[in-house]
């Protein structure tokens, strides 16, 4: 348990440093919030908005929010740096300057430019505009999106997962120098590594070539799994439910299997033997589309959709607590919602593993298809 | 409204597909219990492919 | 197409960079040593198993050898015992034969000497008888000369004896 304790200690330390560095931002919302009751979540629309807000990436790391006696909305958490590539170059400031405003009413001035945050996206106002004006579909008319390289909540999640994986497995690697069989937390990690190797890599890629791809498969497997599990913690990460993250993962898989494609693979893809010559170009287009578009797309959409769906369903079921209050009373509604949420969370635990497994498995399968050398008949 | 009907159709299709996969896999396992591991892995892969398809359709229709 | 509206290039870029750095770091500091030592351990276990198998076979061979040796030794011992017994029997038989011969010769000698003695004794007896008869005859003759009647009595007595014999 030493490793776990140490990494927990490390994590706590890292969090503390982050919190103190970003100056404990327990700030107050301005009155012009969209919800005039201080941001309480009560109606169906508010719940739907809240879930949407959770599913989107966030520029603050809010642990919880509450309203004080004066009706002011208080947010407990810490702000994160915002890094933008605007029309006048790099701009950086802390997200606390938006005061948790998410509808574009708080403007931040930097380098003579005004920035507003609308639905977790940062917009740069046009040169002559002083406030954001919206059309009837709530799209900003006088502002445009900027390239946003902020350390958002998802990036923090990625970094935490990366640190966890790195420290866990380098500790395990160090253990092997002194003993054959790891002890403590390493004993949990070792079978997982063996599982990825023996159940995912070997059967799908083949005994001869699997070694080369093991680092990628292991990294992806643990990365996705840890992030999925972090999504189930009350910290409220939704990293693998960010389309950008899954696109990135699928793209790396695509690059891996395209660059390692064997001669046979390309021959079979582009000029299928044993098929009438007239059909071959059509088949080549289909095969190429399959390998370059459909397969990565199915990879990225599956992970994204599963996690997003899981999060929204769990949050929706949790919101039953509020919606059923009038019918079943506080205790009844809470009980129903508690047991349903518990049940769904257990399923989500399974899904968290299953999605990591499937992503790794399908990556291995596609890599295996690409590196396979056919016996010529 | 229409996209809800579409979503319903996708779910029906996906449900039928998943049912077929699961049922056939069960039959296979019942026939050859020693091949259960392999059948399960193949079942999960095909299920995942189907799920990807269904989710893709749901997202495109959104 | 809401999801592509949500796509954030910045997050994508940061994720790409972090993931690649993580991949490289992990490959170098974690996966390589872990996989290497796992493989080492597996090959170690495999070789240990095959070694144990070999040792077992050797042991079996040794045991078979031992059994064979014991069997041979037992056979040899049996053979030796048999031989010894035969020798012993022969010796006893020989001794018995010798003893018989010796006794036989001794008996023969004894019989011969007995015979001799007997002969000698008979001869002596004959001689004595002869002398006795001569003595008797002498005395008879002497008496006859002195008394006719006595002579007759004597002869009569002698004759009686003779007929009785």
Coordinates of C-alpha atoms in Angstrom, one line a residue:
Chain A
X1 CA 0.0 0.0 0.0
X2 CA 3.0 2.2 0.2
X3 CA 2.8 3.2 -3.4
X4 CA -0.8 4.1 -3.2
X5 CA -0.2 6.1 0.0
X6 CA 2.6 7.9 -1.6
X7 CA 0.7 8.7 -4.8
X8 CA -2.2 9.9 -2.7
X9 CA 0.1 12.1 -0.7
X10 CA 1.6 13.4 -3.9
X11 CA -1.8 14.1 -5.4
X12 CA -2.9 15.9 -2.2
X13 CA 0.3 17.9 -2.3
X14 CA -0.2 18.8 -6.0
X15 CA -3.7 19.9 -5.3
X16 CA -2.6 22.0 -2.4
X17 CA 0.0 23.7 -4.5
X18 CA -2.5 24.3 -7.2
X19 CA -5.0 25.7 -4.8
X20 CA -2.6 28.0 -3.1
X21 CA -1.0 29.1 -6.4
X22 CA -4.3 30.0 -7.9
X23 CA -5.3 31.8 -4.7
X24 CA -8.3 30.2 -3.2
X25 CA -11.0 31.6 -5.4
X26 CA -14.2 31.5 -3.5
X27 CA -15.8 34.3 -5.3
X28 CA -19.3 35.6 -5.6
X29 CA -21.5 35.7 -8.7
X30 CA -22.8 39.0 -9.9
X31 CA -26.5 39.5 -9.7
X32 CA -27.0 39.4 -13.5
X33 CA -26.9 35.6 -13.5
X34 CA -29.3 33.9 -15.8
X35 CA -30.9 32.3 -12.8
X36 CA -32.2 35.1 -10.6
X37 CA -32.6 32.8 -7.6
X38 CA -28.9 32.5 -7.1
X39 CA -28.1 29.6 -9.4
X40 CA -30.3 27.0 -7.6
X41 CA -31.2 24.0 -9.8
X42 CA -34.9 23.4 -9.5
X43 CA -36.8 23.2 -12.7
X44 CA -36.5 20.7 -15.6
X45 CA -34.8 23.3 -17.8
X46 CA -32.3 24.2 -15.1
X47 CA -31.4 20.5 -14.7
X48 CA -31.0 20.1 -18.4
X49 CA -28.8 23.2 -18.4
X50 CA -26.8 21.9 -15.5
X51 CA -26.2 18.6 -17.1
X52 CA -25.1 20.3 -20.3
X53 CA -22.8 22.5 -18.4
X54 CA -21.3 19.5 -16.7
X55 CA -20.8 17.7 -20.0
X56 CA -18.9 20.6 -21.5
X57 CA -15.4 21.5 -20.5
X58 CA -15.0 24.1 -17.8
X59 CA -12.4 26.8 -17.2
X60 CA -12.8 26.6 -13.4
X61 CA -12.4 23.7 -11.1
X62 CA -15.5 24.0 -9.0
X63 CA -15.8 21.4 -6.3
X64 CA -19.3 22.6 -5.1
X65 CA -21.5 25.6 -5.1
X66 CA -23.9 26.9 -2.5
X67 CA -26.0 29.9 -1.8
X68 CA -25.5 31.8 1.4
X69 CA -28.2 33.5 3.5
X70 CA -28.0 36.7 1.5
X71 CA -28.9 34.7 -1.6
X72 CA -25.5 35.1 -3.1
X73 CA -24.1 32.1 -5.0
X74 CA -20.8 31.0 -3.6
X75 CA -18.5 28.7 -5.5
X76 CA -15.9 26.6 -3.8
X77 CA -13.0 25.5 -5.8
X78 CA -10.1 27.1 -7.6
X79 CA -9.6 28.9 -10.9
X80 CA -7.4 27.7 -13.7
X81 CA -5.3 29.6 -16.1
X82 CA -6.8 30.7 -19.4
X83 CA -4.4 30.8 -22.3
X84 CA -5.7 32.2 -25.6
X85 CA -4.3 32.8 -29.1
X86 CA -6.2 35.9 -30.1
X87 CA -5.9 38.3 -33.0
X88 CA -3.1 40.1 -31.1
X89 CA -1.2 37.1 -30.1
X90 CA -0.9 35.2 -26.8
X91 CA -3.1 36.3 -23.9
X92 CA -3.2 34.7 -20.5
X93 CA -5.1 35.4 -17.3
X94 CA -6.8 33.4 -14.5
X95 CA -10.3 32.2 -15.1
X96 CA -11.4 33.8 -11.8
X97 CA -11.6 37.1 -13.7
X98 CA -14.8 35.8 -15.3
X99 CA -16.3 35.4 -11.8
X100 CA -17.9 32.1 -12.8
X101 CA -20.0 34.0 -15.3
X102 CA -20.9 31.8 -18.2
X103 CA -23.2 33.9 -20.4
X104 CA -20.9 36.6 -21.7
X105 CA -21.8 39.4 -19.3
X106 CA -18.4 39.6 -17.6
X107 CA -15.7 40.9 -20.0
X108 CA -12.0 40.7 -19.4
X109 CA -9.7 43.3 -21.0
X110 CA -6.3 42.3 -22.2
X111 CA -4.1 44.0 -24.8
X112 CA -7.0 46.2 -25.7
X113 CA -9.2 43.2 -26.6
X114 CA -12.3 42.1 -24.7
X115 CA -13.0 38.5 -23.9
X116 CA -16.3 36.9 -22.8
X117 CA -17.1 33.4 -21.7
X118 CA -20.3 32.0 -23.2
X119 CA -21.3 28.4 -22.4
X120 CA -17.7 27.4 -21.5
X121 CA -16.4 28.8 -24.7
X122 CA -14.3 32.0 -24.8
X123 CA -15.1 34.6 -27.4
X124 CA -13.2 37.6 -28.5
X125 CA -15.4 40.7 -29.0
X126 CA -15.1 42.6 -32.3
X127 CA -13.0 45.8 -32.1
X128 CA -15.9 48.3 -31.7
X129 CA -18.2 46.2 -29.5
X130 CA -18.5 47.0 -25.8
X131 CA -21.0 44.2 -24.8
X132 CA -21.9 40.9 -26.3
X133 CA -25.1 41.0 -28.2
X134 CA -27.1 37.9 -29.0
X135 CA -29.5 36.9 -31.7
X136 CA -32.7 35.0 -30.9
X137 CA -31.0 31.6 -30.9
X138 CA -28.6 32.8 -28.3
X139 CA -25.6 33.0 -30.6
X140 CA -23.2 35.9 -30.2
X141 CA -23.4 38.3 -33.2
X142 CA -20.4 40.5 -32.6
X143 CA -17.9 38.1 -31.2
X144 CA -15.9 35.2 -32.6
X145 CA -14.2 32.2 -31.0
X146 CA -10.5 32.2 -30.3
X147 CA -8.0 29.4 -30.2
X148 CA -8.2 28.3 -26.6
X149 CA -5.2 26.6 -25.1
X150 CA -6.4 27.0 -21.5
X151 CA -5.5 24.6 -18.8
X152 CA -9.2 23.6 -18.5
X153 CA -10.7 21.1 -16.1
X154 CA -10.2 18.4 -18.7
X155 CA -6.5 19.2 -19.1
X156 CA -6.1 19.1 -15.3
X157 CA -7.9 15.7 -15.4
X158 CA -5.5 14.5 -18.1
X159 CA -2.5 15.7 -16.2
X160 CA -3.7 14.0 -13.0
X161 CA -4.4 10.7 -14.8
X162 CA -1.0 11.0 -16.5
X163 CA 0.8 11.5 -13.2
X164 CA -1.1 8.7 -11.5
X165 CA -0.3 6.3 -14.3
X166 CA 3.3 7.4 -14.5
X167 CA 4.0 7.2 -10.8
X168 CA 2.1 3.9 -10.4
X169 CA 3.9 2.2 -13.1
X170 CA 7.4 3.6 -12.7
X171 CA 7.1 2.4 -9.0
X172 CA 6.2 -1.0 -10.3
X173 CA 9.1 -1.0 -12.8
X174 CA 11.5 -0.1 -10.0
X175 CA 10.2 -3.0 -7.9
X176 CA 11.3 -5.5 -10.5
X177 CA 14.9 -4.4 -10.0
X178 CA 15.0 -5.8 -6.4
X179 CA 12.3 -8.6 -6.5
X180 CA 10.7 -10.9 -8.9
X181 CA 7.1 -10.5 -7.6
X182 CA 5.9 -7.0 -6.8
X183 CA 4.3 -6.3 -3.5
X184 CA 1.7 -3.8 -2.4
X185 CA -0.2 -1.9 -5.0
X186 CA 2.1 -3.3 -7.7
X187 CA 0.5 -6.7 -7.2
X188 CA -2.8 -5.1 -8.4
X189 CA -1.2 -3.5 -11.4
X190 CA 0.8 -6.4 -12.7
X191 CA -2.1 -8.6 -13.6
X192 CA -3.6 -5.7 -15.5
X193 CA -0.5 -5.4 -17.6
X194 CA -0.5 -9.1 -18.2
X195 CA -4.2 -8.9 -19.1
X196 CA -3.6 -6.3 -21.7
X197 CA -0.7 -8.3 -23.0
X198 CA -2.2 -11.8 -23.0
X199 CA -5.9 -11.0 -23.7
X200 CA -5.7 -8.0 -26.0
X201 CA -2.3 -7.6 -27.7
X202 CA -1.3 -11.2 -28.3
X203 CA -4.5 -12.7 -29.8
X204 CA -5.2 -9.7 -32.0
X205 CA -1.7 -8.7 -33.3
X206 CA 0.0 -12.0 -33.1
X207 CA 2.9 -13.4 -31.1
X208 CA 5.6 -12.1 -33.4
X209 CA 4.7 -8.4 -33.7
X210 CA 2.8 -7.5 -30.5
X211 CA 5.8 -6.2 -28.6
X212 CA 6.2 -3.1 -30.7
X213 CA 2.7 -1.9 -29.9
X214 CA 2.5 -2.9 -26.2
X215 CA 3.5 0.6 -24.9
X216 CA 0.8 2.3 -26.9
X217 CA -1.9 -0.2 -26.0
X218 CA -1.0 -0.2 -22.3
X219 CA -0.9 3.6 -22.2
X220 CA -4.2 4.0 -24.0
X221 CA -5.9 1.3 -21.9
X222 CA -4.9 2.8 -18.5
X223 CA -5.3 6.4 -19.7
X224 CA -8.9 5.8 -20.8
X225 CA -9.7 3.6 -17.8
X226 CA -8.3 6.0 -15.2
X227 CA -10.1 9.0 -16.9
X228 CA -13.4 7.0 -17.0
X229 CA -13.1 6.2 -13.4
X230 CA -12.2 9.8 -12.5
X231 CA -15.4 10.8 -14.3
X232 CA -17.3 8.8 -11.7
X233 CA -15.7 10.6 -8.8
X234 CA -17.5 13.6 -7.3
X235 CA -14.7 15.8 -8.7
X236 CA -16.9 15.8 -11.8
X237 CA -14.4 15.3 -14.6
X238 CA -15.8 14.5 -18.0
X239 CA -12.6 14.0 -19.9
X240 CA -13.3 11.0 -22.1
X241 CA -16.7 12.6 -22.8
X242 CA -14.9 15.4 -24.6
X243 CA -15.0 14.9 -28.3
X244 CA -11.5 16.5 -28.7
X245 CA -10.0 13.9 -26.4
X246 CA -11.5 10.9 -28.1
X247 CA -10.6 12.4 -31.6
X248 CA -7.0 12.6 -30.4
X249 CA -7.0 9.0 -29.1
X250 CA -8.6 7.7 -32.3
X251 CA -6.2 9.7 -34.5
X252 CA -3.2 8.3 -32.7
X253 CA -4.5 4.8 -33.3
X254 CA -5.1 5.7 -37.0
X255 CA -1.5 7.0 -37.3
X256 CA -0.1 3.9 -35.5
X257 CA -1.8 1.4 -37.8
X258 CA -1.3 3.4 -41.0
X259 CA 2.4 3.8 -40.4
X260 CA 2.9 0.2 -39.5
X261 CA 0.9 -1.3 -42.4
X262 CA 2.6 -4.2 -44.1
X263 CA 3.0 -4.5 -47.8
X264 CA 0.3 -7.1 -47.9
X265 CA -2.0 -4.8 -46.1
X266 CA -1.6 -2.1 -48.7
X267 CA -1.7 -4.5 -51.5
X268 CA -5.0 -6.0 -50.2
X269 CA -6.5 -2.6 -49.5
X270 CA -5.6 -0.8 -52.7
X271 CA -5.5 -3.6 -55.3
X272 CA -7.6 -6.5 -53.9
X273 CA -6.3 -9.7 -55.5
X274 CA -8.9 -12.3 -56.7
X275 CA -11.5 -9.7 -57.7
X276 CA -12.4 -8.5 -61.2
X277 CA -10.1 -5.7 -62.3
X278 CA -13.1 -3.4 -62.8
X279 CA -14.2 -3.7 -59.2
X280 CA -10.8 -3.1 -57.7
X281 CA -10.8 0.7 -57.7
X282 CA -14.3 0.7 -56.1
X283 CA -13.2 -1.7 -53.4
X284 CA -10.0 0.3 -52.9
X285 CA -12.1 3.4 -52.2
X286 CA -14.3 1.5 -49.8
X287 CA -11.4 -0.1 -48.0
X288 CA -9.6 3.2 -47.7
X289 CA -12.7 4.9 -46.4
X290 CA -13.1 2.0 -43.9
X291 CA -9.6 2.3 -42.6
X292 CA -9.1 6.1 -42.7
X293 CA -12.6 7.2 -41.7
X294 CA -15.1 4.7 -40.5
X295 CA -12.9 2.8 -38.1
X296 CA -11.4 5.8 -36.3
X297 CA -14.8 7.5 -36.3
X298 CA -16.5 4.5 -34.7
X299 CA -13.7 4.4 -32.1
X300 CA -14.0 8.0 -31.2
X301 CA -17.8 8.2 -31.3
X302 CA -18.2 5.0 -29.2
X303 CA -16.1 6.2 -26.3
X304 CA -17.4 9.8 -26.5
X305 CA -21.1 8.7 -26.7
X306 CA -20.8 6.0 -24.0
X307 CA -19.3 8.3 -21.5
X308 CA -21.5 11.3 -22.3
X309 CA -24.6 9.1 -22.2
X310 CA -23.5 7.5 -18.9
X311 CA -22.9 10.9 -17.3
X312 CA -26.1 12.4 -18.5
X313 CA -28.2 9.4 -17.4
X314 CA -26.6 9.3 -14.0
X315 CA -27.1 13.0 -13.5
X316 CA -30.6 12.8 -14.8
X317 CA -31.5 10.0 -12.4
X318 CA -29.9 12.0 -9.6
X319 CA -32.1 14.9 -10.6
X320 CA -35.1 12.8 -10.0
X321 CA -34.5 13.7 -6.4
X322 CA -35.7 17.2 -7.3
X323 CA -38.3 16.4 -9.9
X324 CA -40.2 13.7 -7.9
X325 CA -40.2 15.8 -4.7
X326 CA -43.8 16.9 -5.2
X327 CA -45.1 13.4 -5.8
X328 CA -43.1 11.3 -3.4
X329 CA -42.0 13.8 -0.7
X330 CA -38.4 14.6 0.1
X331 CA -37.5 11.2 1.6
X332 CA -39.3 9.1 -1.1
X333 CA -37.7 11.0 -3.9
X334 CA -34.3 10.9 -2.4
X335 CA -34.6 7.2 -1.7
X336 CA -35.7 6.4 -5.3
X337 CA -33.1 8.5 -6.8
X338 CA -30.4 7.2 -4.4
X339 CA -31.0 3.5 -5.3
X340 CA -31.3 4.2 -9.0
X341 CA -28.2 6.3 -9.1
X342 CA -26.3 3.6 -7.1
X343 CA -27.4 1.0 -9.5
X344 CA -26.4 3.1 -12.5
X345 CA -23.1 4.0 -11.0
X346 CA -22.2 0.4 -10.6
X347 CA -23.1 -0.2 -14.3
X348 CA -21.0 2.9 -15.1
X349 CA -18.1 1.3 -13.3
X350 CA -18.4 -1.7 -15.6
X351 CA -18.8 0.6 -18.6
X352 CA -15.7 2.5 -17.6
X353 CA -13.6 -0.7 -17.8
X354 CA -15.5 -2.0 -20.8
X355 CA -14.9 1.1 -22.9
X356 CA -11.2 1.2 -22.1
X357 CA -11.1 -2.5 -22.9
X358 CA -13.0 -2.1 -26.2
X359 CA -11.0 0.9 -27.3
X360 CA -7.7 -1.0 -26.7
X361 CA -9.1 -4.2 -28.1
X362 CA -10.3 -2.5 -31.4
X363 CA -7.0 -0.6 -31.7
X364 CA -5.2 -3.9 -31.3
X365 CA -7.5 -5.5 -33.9
X366 CA -7.0 -2.7 -36.4
X367 CA -3.2 -2.8 -35.8
X368 CA -3.3 -6.6 -36.2
X369 CA -5.2 -6.2 -39.5
X370 CA -2.6 -3.7 -40.7
X371 CA 0.6 -5.6 -39.8
X372 CA -0.7 -9.0 -40.8
X373 CA 1.3 -10.8 -43.5
X374 CA -0.8 -13.1 -45.6
X375 CA 0.4 -16.4 -46.7
X376 CA 0.1 -16.3 -50.4
X377 CA -2.1 -18.9 -51.9
Chain B
X1 CA -39.9 15.5 -32.9
X2 CA -38.6 13.7 -36.0
X3 CA -35.2 13.2 -34.5
X4 CA -36.9 11.5 -31.5
X5 CA -38.6 9.1 -33.9
X6 CA -35.3 8.5 -35.6
X7 CA -33.7 7.8 -32.3
X8 CA -36.4 5.3 -31.5
X9 CA -35.8 3.6 -34.8
X10 CA -32.1 3.4 -34.1
X11 CA -32.7 2.0 -30.7
X12 CA -35.0 -0.6 -32.1
X13 CA -32.5 -1.6 -34.7
X14 CA -29.7 -1.7 -32.2
X15 CA -31.7 -3.7 -29.8
X16 CA -32.6 -6.3 -32.4
X17 CA -28.9 -6.5 -33.4
X18 CA -27.7 -6.8 -29.8
X19 CA -30.3 -9.4 -29.1
X20 CA -29.2 -11.5 -32.1
X21 CA -25.5 -11.2 -31.1
X22 CA -26.3 -12.1 -27.5
X23 CA -28.6 -15.0 -28.3
X24 CA -26.4 -16.6 -30.9
X25 CA -23.4 -16.2 -28.5
X26 CA -25.4 -18.0 -25.8
X27 CA -26.3 -20.8 -28.2
X28 CA -22.7 -21.1 -29.2
X29 CA -21.5 -21.2 -25.6
X30 CA -24.2 -23.8 -24.8
X31 CA -23.0 -25.9 -27.6
X32 CA -19.4 -25.6 -26.9
X33 CA -18.8 -24.4 -23.3
X34 CA -15.0 -24.8 -23.7
X35 CA -15.0 -22.0 -26.4
X36 CA -16.9 -19.6 -24.1
X37 CA -13.9 -17.2 -23.7
X38 CA -13.4 -16.8 -27.4
X39 CA -17.1 -16.5 -28.1
X40 CA -17.4 -13.8 -25.4
X41 CA -14.5 -11.8 -26.8
X42 CA -15.9 -11.9 -30.3
X43 CA -19.4 -11.1 -29.0
X44 CA -18.1 -8.0 -27.2
X45 CA -16.2 -6.8 -30.3
X46 CA -19.2 -7.2 -32.5
X47 CA -21.5 -5.6 -29.9
X48 CA -19.1 -2.7 -29.7
X49 CA -19.1 -2.3 -33.5
X50 CA -22.9 -2.3 -33.5
X51 CA -22.9 0.1 -30.6
X52 CA -20.6 2.4 -32.5
X53 CA -22.9 2.4 -35.4
X54 CA -26.0 3.1 -33.3
X55 CA -24.3 5.9 -31.4
X56 CA -22.9 7.4 -34.7
X57 CA -26.5 7.5 -36.1
X58 CA -27.8 9.0 -32.9
X59 CA -25.2 11.8 -32.9
X60 CA -25.6 12.5 -36.6
X61 CA -29.3 12.8 -36.1
X62 CA -29.0 15.1 -33.1
Chain C
X1 CA -24.1 18.7 -35.5
X2 CA -23.7 19.9 -32.0
X3 CA -20.7 17.7 -31.3
X4 CA -18.4 19.3 -33.8
X5 CA -19.3 22.7 -32.4
X6 CA -18.1 21.4 -29.1
X7 CA -14.8 20.3 -30.5
X8 CA -12.1 22.4 -29.0
X9 CA -8.8 22.6 -31.0
X10 CA -7.0 23.8 -27.9
X11 CA -8.0 20.8 -25.8
X12 CA -7.2 18.5 -28.8
X13 CA -3.7 20.0 -29.1
X14 CA -3.0 19.9 -25.4
X15 CA -4.3 16.3 -25.2
X16 CA -2.1 15.3 -28.1
X17 CA 1.0 16.8 -26.6
X18 CA 0.4 15.4 -23.1
X19 CA -0.5 11.9 -24.5
X20 CA 2.5 11.7 -26.7
X21 CA 4.8 12.9 -23.9
X22 CA 3.2 10.4 -21.5
X23 CA 3.5 7.6 -24.1
X24 CA 7.2 8.3 -24.5
X25 CA 7.9 8.6 -20.8
X26 CA 5.9 5.5 -19.9
X27 CA 7.4 3.5 -22.7
X28 CA 10.9 4.4 -21.5
X29 CA 10.5 4.3 -17.7
X30 CA 7.6 1.9 -17.1
X31 CA 6.5 -0.4 -19.9
X32 CA 9.9 -1.4 -21.2
X33 CA 11.3 -2.5 -17.8
X34 CA 8.0 -4.0 -16.7
X35 CA 7.5 -6.1 -19.9
X36 CA 11.2 -7.1 -19.9
X37 CA 11.1 -8.3 -16.3
X38 CA 7.8 -10.0 -16.8
X39 CA 9.2 -11.9 -19.8
X40 CA 12.4 -12.6 -17.9
X41 CA 10.4 -14.0 -15.1
X42 CA 8.3 -16.1 -17.4
X43 CA 11.3 -17.5 -19.2
X44 CA 12.9 -18.1 -15.8
X45 CA 9.9 -20.0 -14.6
X46 CA 9.8 -22.0 -17.8
X47 CA 13.5 -22.9 -17.6
X48 CA 13.1 -23.8 -13.9
X49 CA 10.2 -26.1 -14.8
X50 CA 12.1 -27.8 -17.5
X51 CA 15.1 -28.1 -15.2
X52 CA 12.9 -29.7 -12.6
X53 CA 11.6 -32.1 -15.2
X54 CA 15.1 -33.0 -16.2
X55 CA 16.1 -33.4 -12.6
X56 CA 13.1 -35.7 -12.1
X57 CA 14.1 -37.8 -15.1
X58 CA 17.6 -38.0 -13.9
X59 CA 16.4 -39.0 -10.5
X60 CA 14.3 -41.7 -12.1
X61 CA 17.2 -42.9 -14.0
X62 CA 19.3 -43.0 -10.9
X63 CA 16.7 -44.9 -9.1
X64 CA 16.4 -47.4 -11.9
X65 CA 20.2 -47.8 -11.8
X66 CA 20.1 -48.3 -8.1
X67 CA 17.4 -50.9 -8.4
X68 CA 19.4 -52.6 -11.0
X69 CA 22.6 -52.5 -8.9
X70 CA 20.7 -53.9 -5.9
X71 CA 19.2 -56.7 -8.0
X72 CA 22.6 -57.6 -9.4
X73 CA 24.2 -57.6 -5.9
X74 CA 21.4 -59.8 -4.7
X75 CA 21.9 -62.2 -7.5
X76 CA 25.6 -62.3 -6.9
X77 CA 25.1 -62.9 -3.2
X78 CA 22.6 -65.7 -4.0
X79 CA 25.1 -67.2 -6.4
X80 CA 27.8 -67.0 -3.8
X81 CA 25.6 -68.5 -1.1
X82 CA 24.7 -71.3 -3.4
X83 CA 28.3 -72.0 -4.3
X84 CA 29.3 -71.9 -0.7
X85 CA 26.6 -74.3 0.2
X86 CA 27.7 -76.6 -2.6
X87 CA 31.2 -76.5 -1.4
X88 CA 30.1 -77.1 2.2
X89 CA 28.0 -80.1 1.1
X90 CA 30.9 -81.5 -0.9
X91 CA 33.3 -81.0 2.0
X92 CA 30.9 -82.8 4.3
X93 CA 30.4 -85.6 1.8
X94 CA 34.1 -85.9 1.3
X95 CA 34.8 -85.9 5.0
X96 CA 32.1 -88.6 5.4
X97 CA 33.6 -90.7 2.7
X98 CA 37.1 -90.3 4.2
X99 CA 35.8 -91.3 7.6
X100 CA 34.1 -94.3 6.1
X101 CA 37.2 -95.4 4.3
X102 CA 39.4 -94.9 7.4
X103 CA 37.0 -96.8 9.6
X104 CA 36.6 -99.5 7.0
X105 CA 40.4 -99.9 6.8
X106 CA 40.6 -99.8 10.6
X107 CA 37.9 -102.4 10.9
X108 CA 39.6 -104.5 8.3
X109 CA 42.9 -104.2 10.1
X110 CA 41.3 -105.0 13.4
X111 CA 39.6 -108.0 11.8
X112 CA 42.9 -109.1 10.3
X113 CA 44.7 -108.8 13.6
X114 CA 41.8 -110.5 15.4
X115 CA 42.0 -113.3 12.9
X116 CA 45.7 -113.5 13.5
X117 CA 45.3 -113.5 17.2
X118 CA 42.6 -116.1 16.8
X119 CA 44.9 -118.2 14.7
X120 CA 47.7 -117.7 17.2
X121 CA 45.4 -118.5 20.1
X122 CA 44.1 -121.6 18.3
X123 CA 47.6 -122.7 17.6
X124 CA 48.5 -122.3 21.2
X125 CA 45.4 -124.1 22.3
X126 CA 46.2 -126.9 19.9
X127 CA 49.7 -127.0 21.3
X128 CA 48.5 -127.0 24.8
X129 CA 45.9 -129.7 24.0
X130 CA 48.6 -131.7 22.4
X131 CA 50.9 -131.2 25.4
X132 CA 48.0 -132.0 27.7
X133 CA 47.1 -135.1 25.8
X134 CA 50.7 -136.1 25.7
X135 CA 50.8 -135.5 29.5
X136 CA 47.7 -137.5 30.0
X137 CA 48.9 -140.2 27.8
X138 CA 52.2 -140.2 29.7
X139 CA 50.5 -140.5 33.0
X140 CA 48.1 -143.1 31.6
X141 CA 50.9 -145.1 30.3
X142 CA 52.7 -144.8 33.6
X143 CA 49.7 -146.1 35.5
X144 CA 49.0 -148.9 33.2
X145 CA 52.2 -150.3 33.9
X146 CA 51.5 -150.6 37.6
X147 CA 47.9 -151.8 37.7
X148 CA 46.0 -153.8 35.2
X149 CA 42.7 -153.0 36.6
X150 CA 43.3 -149.4 36.9
X151 CA 44.4 -149.4 33.3
X152 CA 41.2 -150.9 32.3
X153 CA 39.1 -148.4 34.3
X154 CA 41.0 -145.6 32.8
X155 CA 40.5 -146.7 29.3
X156 CA 36.9 -147.3 30.1
X157 CA 36.6 -143.7 31.5
X158 CA 38.3 -142.3 28.5
X159 CA 36.2 -144.2 26.2
X160 CA 33.1 -143.0 28.0
X161 CA 34.2 -139.5 27.5
X162 CA 34.8 -140.1 23.9
X163 CA 31.4 -141.5 23.2
X164 CA 29.9 -138.7 25.1
X165 CA 31.7 -136.3 22.8

